[in-house]
Each structure stands twice: as C-alpha cells, then as structure tokens.
C-alpha cells in the first residue's frame, strides 16, 4: 500500500512528509522488518529546484492509481518530496534567474536559518539535516537518490547525474555504479528518448568537464561514505519545466527498476562492503581527469543569441585520488572535553563506547 507519514520537522515547525511504498508502516522498524531492498528518494533540498518534487508527486499519483505494483514484492520505496519545506513556501519569481519555470515562481535554496541543506550532512546544524541523517541511520537504504536542478553550463542533456567520488567510500560500490549501474540506466533512458551524462560544467575553453567537490557535507558523498549506492540527479534548468519533470521522473523509474532487477547482487555487494575494511584511510584527496576523454554534447556559444549544437572532446575531471592516507587504527579515543564530537558521531550512527577506567 501507499502510506503517508513524516520523518521530522523544519526550523519553523513544518512537518517533513514521507510516503512509504511496500511496507506495513512508515516507522524505521516497519521498513527494516520488511526484509526488502530499500530505496530512499528525496527532492527539494534546494527549494528553487522543484522539478524533482513535482516528478515524485506524479510518480506517487501513478502508484496510487495502480502503477508499478511489482515493486512492492521486493522493494520498499520511501519518497520525501519536500525536504526543504520552509524554503519551499517562500515562493518568488526572481529566485532562480534564467531557469525556465515554474511560471508562478519557486522557493528558496536555503532553509529558514539561511543554511544550504546540501552542505549540512556532517555538521548537522539544522533540524532538517538531523532528521534526514537519523532516518538514513535507522532505515539504512540500499539506494539513495537526491533530486536537483542545475543552472550551470549550457549542454544538450535533459538530465545529468553523479555518484560518490570520495576515495574513502568503498571502491567496490563506486566501481559497480560507474561500470555497471549507471551505464545500464543511461542506455535505458536513451531508448526512452532522454539524453543523460555525468554531472559537470565546462571550463571557459570547453576543454574540461568539471564535477563538484567530494566532501562528506554533500548528500551523495555522505551516503557513499556510509557504503550505500548514492546518486545525484540534476535536471537541466534551460529546458521547459515539463521536460525537466518528465526527465526527473524517468530517471528515478530507471534507477528503481534497475534495483528491482539486480537486487540480490546489490544486497551482496553492499553487505560485503560493510564487512570489508581497507588497511588505509584516505583523509585528503585531489580531483584528477579520467584517462578516457568523453565527448560532451554542448553548444557553440560564440553567438549567444543563436546557439548551435557542438560536441566537445574533453578532459573529464571527475576522479578523486588520495593525497594523504593513514593506517586504519583499531579505534579512536576521544577526550571527555570533546563530548560534542562524540554526540555528532552518535548521530551519524557510529558506535562509541564510554570508558569507565
């Protein structure tokens, strides 16, 4: 069935809605006890980037009407369509200049504190961030999808995506996503007439394609560091709003259908990753180019008034390599005066033992 619940509150006391498909309830216990593969999708972390919210409401309408019934045989799908609920209600027509629609305006990027919720996954300075990280800890989803809209470089993809880059995230999980999962999803979307590629932006000369940082404060990186399949979805700001919503919905459908088909392999992959610990821990890293140079579908921007399609062979700077590593210790000792750090670690689901002598 389709069950509506909540998973927390915003700064201003608005409830954070959560819809659960395929479990007997909306509590973490009900979700975990199902024994099924778990998918968590959330949208509107930046409330001016609203295509994901409307895409997920469309998807929920479809499910309530009887679509995708086979999902619930093997999956629990959890959808949080309005994560930044305070920012969502501060609608204005000037919030994202250059973005095509919605015509009546959109919400704000920041929450009511003025904080960017997609920079708060480590510090946990917001009630929204605490609520979502607590939910991730309790539900432990196998797949996590964060839905955005990009207003960066002009290109010819309806949607771009990315996976965790941080070298401290399990290499087997990152490799699976890059070599198997995302290529299969990309191929399926191409058949559906939707062109996608890895998220990025051109440099000024259009010789490089540059991704975002790999710090754990970002949602996709955070869930990758927790050993989960983690995907960033970025609809394209300069196509029509309807196209953005359709592409966002199709992307989530393709991801969920992939997990349905490959659920046993995914469970084994993630279980093994959670039990396998490398000898060293990367603490710092740098972003470098992949050896392959992909072709990115862009535009000739020499005449901004009449953009013509142009393809660019680029250096894809989307790979993180460690530049500082330490041998993994048996444990870390935290002095009593650093109890604030201990509190944060507990909130992140990291086991601590208090020494009495």
mmCIF file of C-alpha atoms in Angstrom:
data_model
loop_
_atom_site.group_PDB
_atom_site.id
_atom_site.type_symbol
_atom_site.label_atom_id
_atom_site.label_comp_id
_atom_site.label_asym_id
_atom_site.label_seq_id
_atom_site.Cartn_x
_atom_site.Cartn_y
_atom_site.Cartn_z
ATOM 1 C CA UNK A 1 0.000 0.000 0.000
ATOM 2 C CA UNK A 2 0.830 3.709 -0.041
ATOM 3 C CA UNK A 3 1.396 5.084 3.457
ATOM 4 C CA UNK A 4 1.907 8.724 4.404
ATOM 5 C CA UNK A 5 3.980 9.646 7.440
ATOM 6 C CA UNK A 6 6.656 12.133 8.480
ATOM 7 C CA UNK A 7 10.329 11.921 9.403
ATOM 8 C CA UNK A 8 10.912 15.204 11.222
ATOM 9 C CA UNK A 9 10.216 18.924 11.316
ATOM 10 C CA UNK A 10 11.742 22.068 9.843
ATOM 11 C CA UNK A 11 13.091 25.118 11.663
ATOM 12 C CA UNK A 12 9.617 26.666 11.550
ATOM 13 C CA UNK A 13 7.825 23.502 12.642
ATOM 14 C CA UNK A 14 6.573 22.280 9.276
ATOM 15 C CA UNK A 15 6.274 18.515 9.065
ATOM 16 C CA UNK A 16 8.588 16.719 6.627
ATOM 17 C CA UNK A 17 6.324 14.330 4.705
ATOM 18 C CA UNK A 18 7.394 10.800 3.831
ATOM 19 C CA UNK A 19 5.499 8.351 1.631
ATOM 20 C CA UNK A 20 6.375 4.658 2.015
ATOM 21 C CA UNK A 21 5.513 2.050 -0.597
ATOM 22 C CA UNK A 22 5.780 -1.651 0.166
ATOM 23 C CA UNK A 23 5.979 -1.724 3.981
ATOM 24 C CA UNK A 24 3.346 -2.266 6.697
ATOM 25 C CA UNK A 25 4.043 1.172 8.156
ATOM 26 C CA UNK A 26 6.209 4.258 7.911
ATOM 27 C CA UNK A 27 8.348 3.656 11.010
ATOM 28 C CA UNK A 28 12.002 2.592 10.649
ATOM 29 C CA UNK A 29 11.088 -0.688 12.328
ATOM 30 C CA UNK A 30 8.370 -1.455 9.788
ATOM 31 C CA UNK A 31 10.678 -0.564 6.917
ATOM 32 C CA UNK A 32 13.609 -2.627 8.185
ATOM 33 C CA UNK A 33 11.455 -5.611 9.220
ATOM 34 C CA UNK A 34 10.108 -5.949 5.689
ATOM 35 C CA UNK A 35 13.438 -7.536 4.729
ATOM 36 C CA UNK A 36 13.091 -5.947 1.312
ATOM 37 C CA UNK A 37 15.588 -3.854 -0.632
ATOM 38 C CA UNK A 38 15.167 -0.212 0.404
ATOM 39 C CA UNK A 39 15.226 2.883 -1.812
ATOM 40 C CA UNK A 40 15.094 6.446 -0.448
ATOM 41 C CA UNK A 41 14.342 9.304 -2.849
ATOM 42 C CA UNK A 42 14.134 12.896 -1.689
ATOM 43 C CA UNK A 43 13.575 16.145 -3.547
ATOM 44 C CA UNK A 44 13.514 19.898 -2.957
ATOM 45 C CA UNK A 45 16.633 20.061 -0.790
ATOM 46 C CA UNK A 46 17.108 23.331 -2.718
ATOM 47 C CA UNK A 47 13.530 24.564 -2.926
ATOM 48 C CA UNK A 48 14.096 26.621 -6.070
ATOM 49 C CA UNK A 49 14.951 23.362 -7.868
ATOM 50 C CA UNK A 50 11.428 21.986 -7.825
ATOM 51 C CA UNK A 51 11.250 19.565 -10.777
ATOM 52 C CA UNK A 52 12.078 16.587 -8.571
ATOM 53 C CA UNK A 53 9.255 17.421 -6.170
ATOM 54 C CA UNK A 54 6.628 17.510 -8.897
ATOM 55 C CA UNK A 55 8.124 14.436 -10.574
ATOM 56 C CA UNK A 56 7.799 12.462 -7.338
ATOM 57 C CA UNK A 57 4.242 13.673 -6.726
ATOM 58 C CA UNK A 58 3.387 12.483 -10.256
ATOM 59 C CA UNK A 59 5.028 9.141 -9.527
ATOM 60 C CA UNK A 60 3.076 8.775 -6.283
ATOM 61 C CA UNK A 61 -0.143 9.577 -8.122
ATOM 62 C CA UNK A 62 0.695 6.824 -10.621
ATOM 63 C CA UNK A 63 1.407 4.326 -7.838
ATOM 64 C CA UNK A 64 -1.820 5.224 -6.006
ATOM 65 C CA UNK A 65 -3.621 4.533 -9.296
ATOM 66 C CA UNK A 66 -2.173 1.038 -9.520
ATOM 67 C CA UNK A 67 1.096 1.508 -11.430
ATOM 68 C CA UNK A 68 4.351 -0.291 -10.561
ATOM 69 C CA UNK A 69 2.653 -2.854 -8.317
ATOM 70 C CA UNK A 70 5.509 -5.322 -8.858
ATOM 71 C CA UNK A 71 7.901 -3.015 -6.970
ATOM 72 C CA UNK A 72 6.390 -3.817 -3.608
ATOM 73 C CA UNK A 73 7.036 -7.560 -3.982
ATOM 74 C CA UNK A 74 10.731 -6.947 -3.391
ATOM 75 C CA UNK A 75 11.208 -3.251 -2.563
ATOM 76 C CA UNK A 76 10.334 -0.622 -0.032
ATOM 77 C CA UNK A 77 10.413 2.767 -1.770
ATOM 78 C CA UNK A 78 10.493 5.818 0.512
ATOM 79 C CA UNK A 79 9.833 9.224 -1.050
ATOM 80 C CA UNK A 80 10.353 12.556 0.732
ATOM 81 C CA UNK A 81 9.169 15.066 -1.906
ATOM 82 C CA UNK A 82 9.612 18.326 0.061
ATOM 83 C CA UNK A 83 12.767 18.193 2.170
ATOM 84 C CA UNK A 84 13.316 21.972 2.425
ATOM 85 C CA UNK A 85 9.709 22.684 3.362
ATOM 86 C CA UNK A 86 10.390 26.169 4.785
ATOM 87 C CA UNK A 87 12.246 27.270 1.665
ATOM 88 C CA UNK A 88 9.524 25.672 -0.451
ATOM 89 C CA UNK A 89 6.891 28.048 0.934
ATOM 90 C CA UNK A 90 8.934 31.199 0.253
ATOM 91 C CA UNK A 91 7.902 31.388 -3.396
ATOM 92 C CA UNK A 92 9.184 34.185 -5.621
ATOM 93 C CA UNK A 93 9.522 34.703 -9.374
ATOM 94 C CA UNK A 94 13.081 36.086 -9.141
ATOM 95 C CA UNK A 95 14.693 33.296 -7.115
ATOM 96 C CA UNK A 96 16.476 31.473 -9.966
ATOM 97 C CA UNK A 97 17.045 33.875 -12.880
ATOM 98 C CA UNK A 98 17.329 32.093 -16.210
ATOM 99 C CA UNK A 99 15.525 28.944 -15.094
ATOM 100 C CA UNK A 100 12.556 28.126 -17.328
ATOM 101 C CA UNK A 101 9.578 27.754 -14.998
ATOM 102 C CA UNK A 102 7.594 27.196 -12.974
ATOM 103 C CA UNK A 103 5.883 30.343 -14.254
ATOM 104 C CA UNK A 104 4.455 31.306 -10.839
ATOM 105 C CA UNK A 105 7.875 31.205 -9.198
ATOM 106 C CA UNK A 106 9.773 28.827 -6.966
ATOM 107 C CA UNK A 107 11.064 28.554 -3.421
ATOM 108 C CA UNK A 108 14.433 29.486 -1.945
ATOM 109 C CA UNK A 109 17.646 27.483 -1.980
ATOM 110 C CA UNK A 110 18.260 27.892 1.769
ATOM 111 C CA UNK A 111 16.221 26.759 4.755
ATOM 112 C CA UNK A 112 14.679 29.222 7.239
ATOM 113 C CA UNK A 113 18.046 29.586 9.019
ATOM 114 C CA UNK A 114 19.641 30.671 5.751
ATOM 115 C CA UNK A 115 21.613 27.392 5.588
ATOM 116 C CA UNK A 116 22.219 25.268 2.497
ATOM 117 C CA UNK A 117 20.874 21.840 3.498
ATOM 118 C CA UNK A 118 23.166 20.153 0.979
ATOM 119 C CA UNK A 119 26.183 21.309 2.975
ATOM 120 C CA UNK A 120 24.972 20.048 6.345
ATOM 121 C CA UNK A 121 25.384 16.273 6.246
ATOM 122 C CA UNK A 122 28.443 16.250 8.520
ATOM 123 C CA UNK A 123 27.951 19.244 10.805
ATOM 124 C CA UNK A 124 24.200 18.673 11.350
ATOM 125 C CA UNK A 125 23.467 22.297 12.217
ATOM 126 C CA UNK A 126 19.837 22.132 11.011
ATOM 127 C CA UNK A 127 16.788 20.228 12.275
ATOM 128 C CA UNK A 128 16.183 19.043 8.709
ATOM 129 C CA UNK A 129 19.707 17.624 8.452
ATOM 130 C CA UNK A 130 19.386 15.866 11.798
ATOM 131 C CA UNK A 131 16.034 14.391 10.775
ATOM 132 C CA UNK A 132 17.279 13.047 7.454
ATOM 133 C CA UNK A 133 20.537 11.614 8.809
ATOM 134 C CA UNK A 134 18.610 9.955 11.637
ATOM 135 C CA UNK A 135 16.277 8.449 9.028
ATOM 136 C CA UNK A 136 19.212 7.225 6.930
ATOM 137 C CA UNK A 137 20.758 5.656 10.028
ATOM 138 C CA UNK A 138 17.530 3.891 11.034
ATOM 139 C CA UNK A 139 16.293 2.834 7.581
ATOM 140 C CA UNK A 140 19.731 2.103 6.103
ATOM 141 C CA UNK A 141 18.564 2.372 2.465
ATOM 142 C CA UNK A 142 20.414 0.391 -0.190
ATOM 143 C CA UNK A 143 19.903 3.167 -2.781
ATOM 144 C CA UNK A 144 19.694 6.912 -2.097
ATOM 145 C CA UNK A 145 18.672 9.480 -4.766
ATOM 146 C CA UNK A 146 18.903 13.264 -4.233
ATOM 147 C CA UNK A 147 16.996 15.329 -6.839
ATOM 148 C CA UNK A 148 18.214 18.760 -8.017
ATOM 149 C CA UNK A 149 18.119 21.133 -10.994
ATOM 150 C CA UNK A 150 21.362 22.523 -12.414
ATOM 151 C CA UNK A 151 21.686 26.031 -13.866
ATOM 152 C CA UNK A 152 25.333 25.704 -14.858
ATOM 153 C CA UNK A 153 26.838 25.186 -18.315
ATOM 154 C CA UNK A 154 24.676 25.020 -21.428
ATOM 155 C CA UNK A 155 24.562 21.436 -22.752
ATOM 156 C CA UNK A 156 22.231 19.059 -24.606
ATOM 157 C CA UNK A 157 21.231 16.662 -21.828
ATOM 158 C CA UNK A 158 17.797 16.745 -20.217
ATOM 159 C CA UNK A 159 19.376 15.471 -17.028
ATOM 160 C CA UNK A 160 22.838 14.791 -15.617
ATOM 161 C CA UNK A 161 23.754 12.522 -12.719
ATOM 162 C CA UNK A 162 26.681 11.655 -10.494
ATOM 163 C CA UNK A 163 27.879 9.134 -7.928
ATOM 164 C CA UNK A 164 30.156 9.433 -4.870
ATOM 165 C CA UNK A 165 33.762 10.465 -5.623
ATOM 166 C CA UNK A 166 35.332 10.374 -2.180
ATOM 167 C CA UNK A 167 38.104 7.737 -2.172
ATOM 168 C CA UNK A 168 37.156 6.767 1.386
ATOM 169 C CA UNK A 169 33.826 5.415 0.090
ATOM 170 C CA UNK A 170 34.033 1.673 -0.703
ATOM 171 C CA UNK A 171 35.786 1.275 -4.060
ATOM 172 C CA UNK A 172 33.737 -1.810 -4.993
ATOM 173 C CA UNK A 173 30.489 0.147 -4.626
ATOM 174 C CA UNK A 174 31.778 3.139 -6.594
ATOM 175 C CA UNK A 175 33.128 0.833 -9.293
ATOM 176 C CA UNK A 176 29.825 -1.029 -9.578
ATOM 177 C CA UNK A 177 27.913 2.208 -10.058
ATOM 178 C CA UNK A 178 30.317 3.628 -12.642
ATOM 179 C CA UNK A 179 30.910 0.451 -14.642
ATOM 180 C CA UNK A 180 27.571 -1.365 -14.416
ATOM 181 C CA UNK A 181 24.657 0.501 -12.874
ATOM 182 C CA UNK A 182 24.804 3.959 -14.464
ATOM 183 C CA UNK A 183 25.749 2.703 -17.967
ATOM 184 C CA UNK A 184 22.699 0.400 -17.917
ATOM 185 C CA UNK A 185 20.413 3.203 -16.718
ATOM 186 C CA UNK A 186 21.840 5.612 -19.305
ATOM 187 C CA UNK A 187 21.211 3.066 -22.064
ATOM 188 C CA UNK A 188 17.625 2.548 -20.926
ATOM 189 C CA UNK A 189 16.941 6.287 -20.860
ATOM 190 C CA UNK A 190 18.432 6.677 -24.361
ATOM 191 C CA UNK A 191 15.843 4.133 -25.563
ATOM 192 C CA UNK A 192 13.181 6.312 -23.942
ATOM 193 C CA UNK A 193 14.483 9.392 -25.791
ATOM 194 C CA UNK A 194 16.168 11.000 -22.783
ATOM 195 C CA UNK A 195 19.804 12.002 -23.107
ATOM 196 C CA UNK A 196 21.875 11.886 -19.913
ATOM 197 C CA UNK A 197 25.506 12.107 -18.828
ATOM 198 C CA UNK A 198 27.607 12.668 -15.721
ATOM 199 C CA UNK A 199 27.033 15.978 -13.950
ATOM 200 C CA UNK A 200 29.555 18.720 -14.614
ATOM 201 C CA UNK A 201 30.340 22.112 -16.081
ATOM 202 C CA UNK A 202 32.613 23.226 -18.906
ATOM 203 C CA UNK A 203 35.669 25.326 -18.206
ATOM 204 C CA UNK A 204 35.859 28.593 -20.143
ATOM 205 C CA UNK A 205 37.647 26.992 -23.118
ATOM 206 C CA UNK A 206 35.300 23.951 -23.243
ATOM 207 C CA UNK A 207 38.296 21.628 -22.926
ATOM 208 C CA UNK A 208 37.394 20.254 -19.477
ATOM 209 C CA UNK A 209 34.254 18.871 -17.826
ATOM 210 C CA UNK A 210 34.407 19.575 -14.070
ATOM 211 C CA UNK A 211 32.379 17.946 -11.308
ATOM 212 C CA UNK A 212 31.575 19.085 -7.759
ATOM 213 C CA UNK A 213 33.584 18.518 -4.568
ATOM 214 C CA UNK A 214 33.807 15.172 -2.783
ATOM 215 C CA UNK A 215 33.359 16.347 0.817
ATOM 216 C CA UNK A 216 31.005 14.400 3.068
ATOM 217 C CA UNK A 217 28.882 17.506 3.667
ATOM 218 C CA UNK A 218 27.156 16.769 0.322
ATOM 219 C CA UNK A 219 24.295 14.248 0.412
ATOM 220 C CA UNK A 220 25.610 11.996 -2.355
ATOM 221 C CA UNK A 221 29.101 11.854 -0.863
ATOM 222 C CA UNK A 222 27.779 11.312 2.660
ATOM 223 C CA UNK A 223 25.692 8.282 1.706
ATOM 224 C CA UNK A 224 28.607 6.965 -0.363
ATOM 225 C CA UNK A 225 30.836 7.185 2.710
ATOM 226 C CA UNK A 226 28.222 5.127 4.533
ATOM 227 C CA UNK A 227 28.707 2.388 1.930
ATOM 228 C CA UNK A 228 25.450 2.868 0.062
ATOM 229 C CA UNK A 229 24.503 3.266 -3.593
ATOM 230 C CA UNK A 230 24.108 7.031 -3.815
ATOM 231 C CA UNK A 231 23.002 9.076 -6.842
ATOM 232 C CA UNK A 232 22.772 12.793 -7.559
ATOM 233 C CA UNK A 233 20.078 13.737 -10.122
ATOM 234 C CA UNK A 234 20.353 17.141 -11.822
ATOM 235 C CA UNK A 235 17.552 18.124 -14.211
ATOM 236 C CA UNK A 236 18.510 20.762 -16.791
ATOM 237 C CA UNK A 237 17.457 24.319 -15.975
ATOM 238 C CA UNK A 238 17.216 25.617 -19.552
ATOM 239 C CA UNK A 239 14.639 23.181 -20.968
ATOM 240 C CA UNK A 240 10.912 23.535 -20.327
ATOM 241 C CA UNK A 241 9.608 22.767 -16.870
ATOM 242 C CA UNK A 242 7.518 19.909 -18.259
ATOM 243 C CA UNK A 243 10.632 18.358 -19.832
ATOM 244 C CA UNK A 244 12.522 18.654 -16.525
ATOM 245 C CA UNK A 245 9.744 16.939 -14.605
ATOM 246 C CA UNK A 246 9.431 14.173 -17.196
ATOM 247 C CA UNK A 247 13.201 13.548 -17.251
ATOM 248 C CA UNK A 248 13.410 13.509 -13.445
ATOM 249 C CA UNK A 249 10.567 11.018 -13.175
ATOM 250 C CA UNK A 250 12.001 8.792 -15.916
ATOM 251 C CA UNK A 251 15.408 8.796 -14.224
ATOM 252 C CA UNK A 252 14.003 7.655 -10.872
ATOM 253 C CA UNK A 253 11.911 4.989 -12.617
ATOM 254 C CA UNK A 254 15.005 3.681 -14.414
ATOM 255 C CA UNK A 255 17.001 3.603 -11.156
ATOM 256 C CA UNK A 256 14.272 1.823 -9.198
ATOM 257 C CA UNK A 257 13.623 -0.704 -11.979
ATOM 258 C CA UNK A 258 17.349 -1.444 -12.114
ATOM 259 C CA UNK A 259 17.386 -2.160 -8.380
ATOM 260 C CA UNK A 260 14.367 -4.465 -8.772
ATOM 261 C CA UNK A 261 16.208 -6.485 -11.413
ATOM 262 C CA UNK A 262 19.601 -6.539 -9.667
ATOM 263 C CA UNK A 263 18.513 -6.554 -6.023
ATOM 264 C CA UNK A 264 20.275 -9.779 -4.991
ATOM 265 C CA UNK A 265 23.619 -8.709 -6.461
ATOM 266 C CA UNK A 266 23.207 -5.277 -4.852
ATOM 267 C CA UNK A 267 22.476 -6.740 -1.423
ATOM 268 C CA UNK A 268 25.555 -8.954 -1.635
ATOM 269 C CA UNK A 269 27.730 -6.079 -2.859
ATOM 270 C CA UNK A 270 26.710 -3.761 -0.022
ATOM 271 C CA UNK A 271 26.882 -6.468 2.641
ATOM 272 C CA UNK A 272 30.426 -7.323 1.604
ATOM 273 C CA UNK A 273 31.403 -3.624 1.522
ATOM 274 C CA UNK A 274 30.125 -3.153 5.074
ATOM 275 C CA UNK A 275 32.305 -6.035 6.287
ATOM 276 C CA UNK A 276 35.471 -5.192 4.350
ATOM 277 C CA UNK A 277 37.813 -2.565 5.763
ATOM 278 C CA UNK A 278 40.868 -1.316 3.854
ATOM 279 C CA UNK A 279 44.243 -1.091 5.555
ATOM 280 C CA UNK A 280 44.478 2.670 4.996
ATOM 281 C CA UNK A 281 42.045 5.549 5.290
ATOM 282 C CA UNK A 282 42.200 8.465 2.790
ATOM 283 C CA UNK A 283 41.970 11.798 4.633
ATOM 284 C CA UNK A 284 42.623 14.240 1.788
ATOM 285 C CA UNK A 285 42.306 13.942 -1.951
ATOM 286 C CA UNK A 286 42.538 15.797 -5.234
ATOM 287 C CA UNK A 287 40.350 15.734 -8.319
ATOM 288 C CA UNK A 288 42.026 14.492 -11.491
ATOM 289 C CA UNK A 289 40.951 13.637 -15.027
ATOM 290 C CA UNK A 290 39.978 10.145 -16.148
ATOM 291 C CA UNK A 291 42.266 8.636 -18.772
ATOM 292 C CA UNK A 292 39.389 8.454 -21.273
ATOM 293 C CA UNK A 293 38.263 11.692 -22.907
ATOM 294 C CA UNK A 294 34.495 11.614 -23.436
ATOM 295 C CA UNK A 295 32.506 13.636 -25.946
ATOM 296 C CA UNK A 296 30.126 16.048 -24.204
ATOM 297 C CA UNK A 297 27.100 17.403 -26.087
ATOM 298 C CA UNK A 298 27.235 21.179 -25.844
ATOM 299 C CA UNK A 299 26.685 24.316 -27.935
ATOM 300 C CA UNK A 300 28.779 26.736 -29.926
ATOM 301 C CA UNK A 301 28.437 29.735 -27.622
ATOM 302 C CA UNK A 302 30.214 32.257 -29.866
ATOM 303 C CA UNK A 303 26.772 33.618 -30.777
ATOM 304 C CA UNK A 304 24.666 33.507 -27.583
ATOM 305 C CA UNK A 305 21.570 34.647 -29.471
ATOM 306 C CA UNK A 306 21.623 31.639 -31.836
ATOM 307 C CA UNK A 307 23.158 28.648 -30.056
ATOM 308 C CA UNK A 308 24.137 25.844 -32.416
ATOM 309 C CA UNK A 309 24.864 22.275 -31.254
ATOM 310 C CA UNK A 310 28.538 21.450 -30.916
ATOM 311 C CA UNK A 311 30.273 18.396 -29.487
ATOM 312 C CA UNK A 312 33.390 18.736 -27.344
ATOM 313 C CA UNK A 313 36.033 16.118 -26.555
ATOM 314 C CA UNK A 314 37.036 16.988 -23.004
ATOM 315 C CA UNK A 315 39.152 16.012 -20.056
ATOM 316 C CA UNK A 316 36.623 14.698 -17.556
ATOM 317 C CA UNK A 317 37.806 15.857 -14.124
ATOM 318 C CA UNK A 318 35.571 13.572 -12.069
ATOM 319 C CA UNK A 319 38.003 11.224 -10.331
ATOM 320 C CA UNK A 320 39.306 11.674 -6.786
ATOM 321 C CA UNK A 321 42.708 10.351 -5.784
ATOM 322 C CA UNK A 322 44.024 10.343 -2.193
ATOM 323 C CA UNK A 323 46.949 12.625 -1.373
ATOM 324 C CA UNK A 324 47.060 11.830 2.356
ATOM 325 C CA UNK A 325 46.353 8.410 3.856
ATOM 326 C CA UNK A 326 46.786 6.936 7.334
ATOM 327 C CA UNK A 327 46.862 3.375 8.540
ATOM 328 C CA UNK A 328 43.439 2.407 9.815
ATOM 329 C CA UNK A 329 43.580 2.283 13.618
ATOM 330 C CA UNK A 330 41.810 -0.238 15.809
ATOM 331 C CA UNK A 331 39.843 2.625 17.363
ATOM 332 C CA UNK A 332 39.919 6.348 18.096
ATOM 333 C CA UNK A 333 39.994 7.745 21.634
ATOM 334 C CA UNK A 334 38.007 10.937 22.192
ATOM 335 C CA UNK A 335 38.794 13.016 25.314
ATOM 336 C CA UNK A 336 35.897 13.787 27.624
ATOM 337 C CA UNK A 337 36.104 17.504 26.834
ATOM 338 C CA UNK A 338 35.327 16.671 23.187
ATOM 339 C CA UNK A 339 31.891 15.275 24.044
ATOM 340 C CA UNK A 340 30.375 17.486 21.339
ATOM 341 C CA UNK A 341 32.284 15.437 18.775
ATOM 342 C CA UNK A 342 31.032 12.224 20.377
ATOM 343 C CA UNK A 343 27.465 13.495 20.104
ATOM 344 C CA UNK A 344 27.915 14.127 16.375
ATOM 345 C CA UNK A 345 29.374 10.660 15.826
ATOM 346 C CA UNK A 346 26.454 9.029 17.616
ATOM 347 C CA UNK A 347 24.048 10.963 15.388
ATOM 348 C CA UNK A 348 25.896 9.571 12.372
ATOM 349 C CA UNK A 349 25.337 6.018 13.575
ATOM 350 C CA UNK A 350 28.964 5.423 14.574
ATOM 351 C CA UNK A 351 29.291 3.100 17.609
ATOM 352 C CA UNK A 352 31.006 4.597 20.661
ATOM 353 C CA UNK A 353 31.910 3.019 23.976
ATOM 354 C CA UNK A 354 32.390 5.181 27.062
ATOM 355 C CA UNK A 355 35.414 4.069 29.083
ATOM 356 C CA UNK A 356 34.960 3.951 32.849
ATOM 357 C CA UNK A 357 38.627 3.448 33.728
#
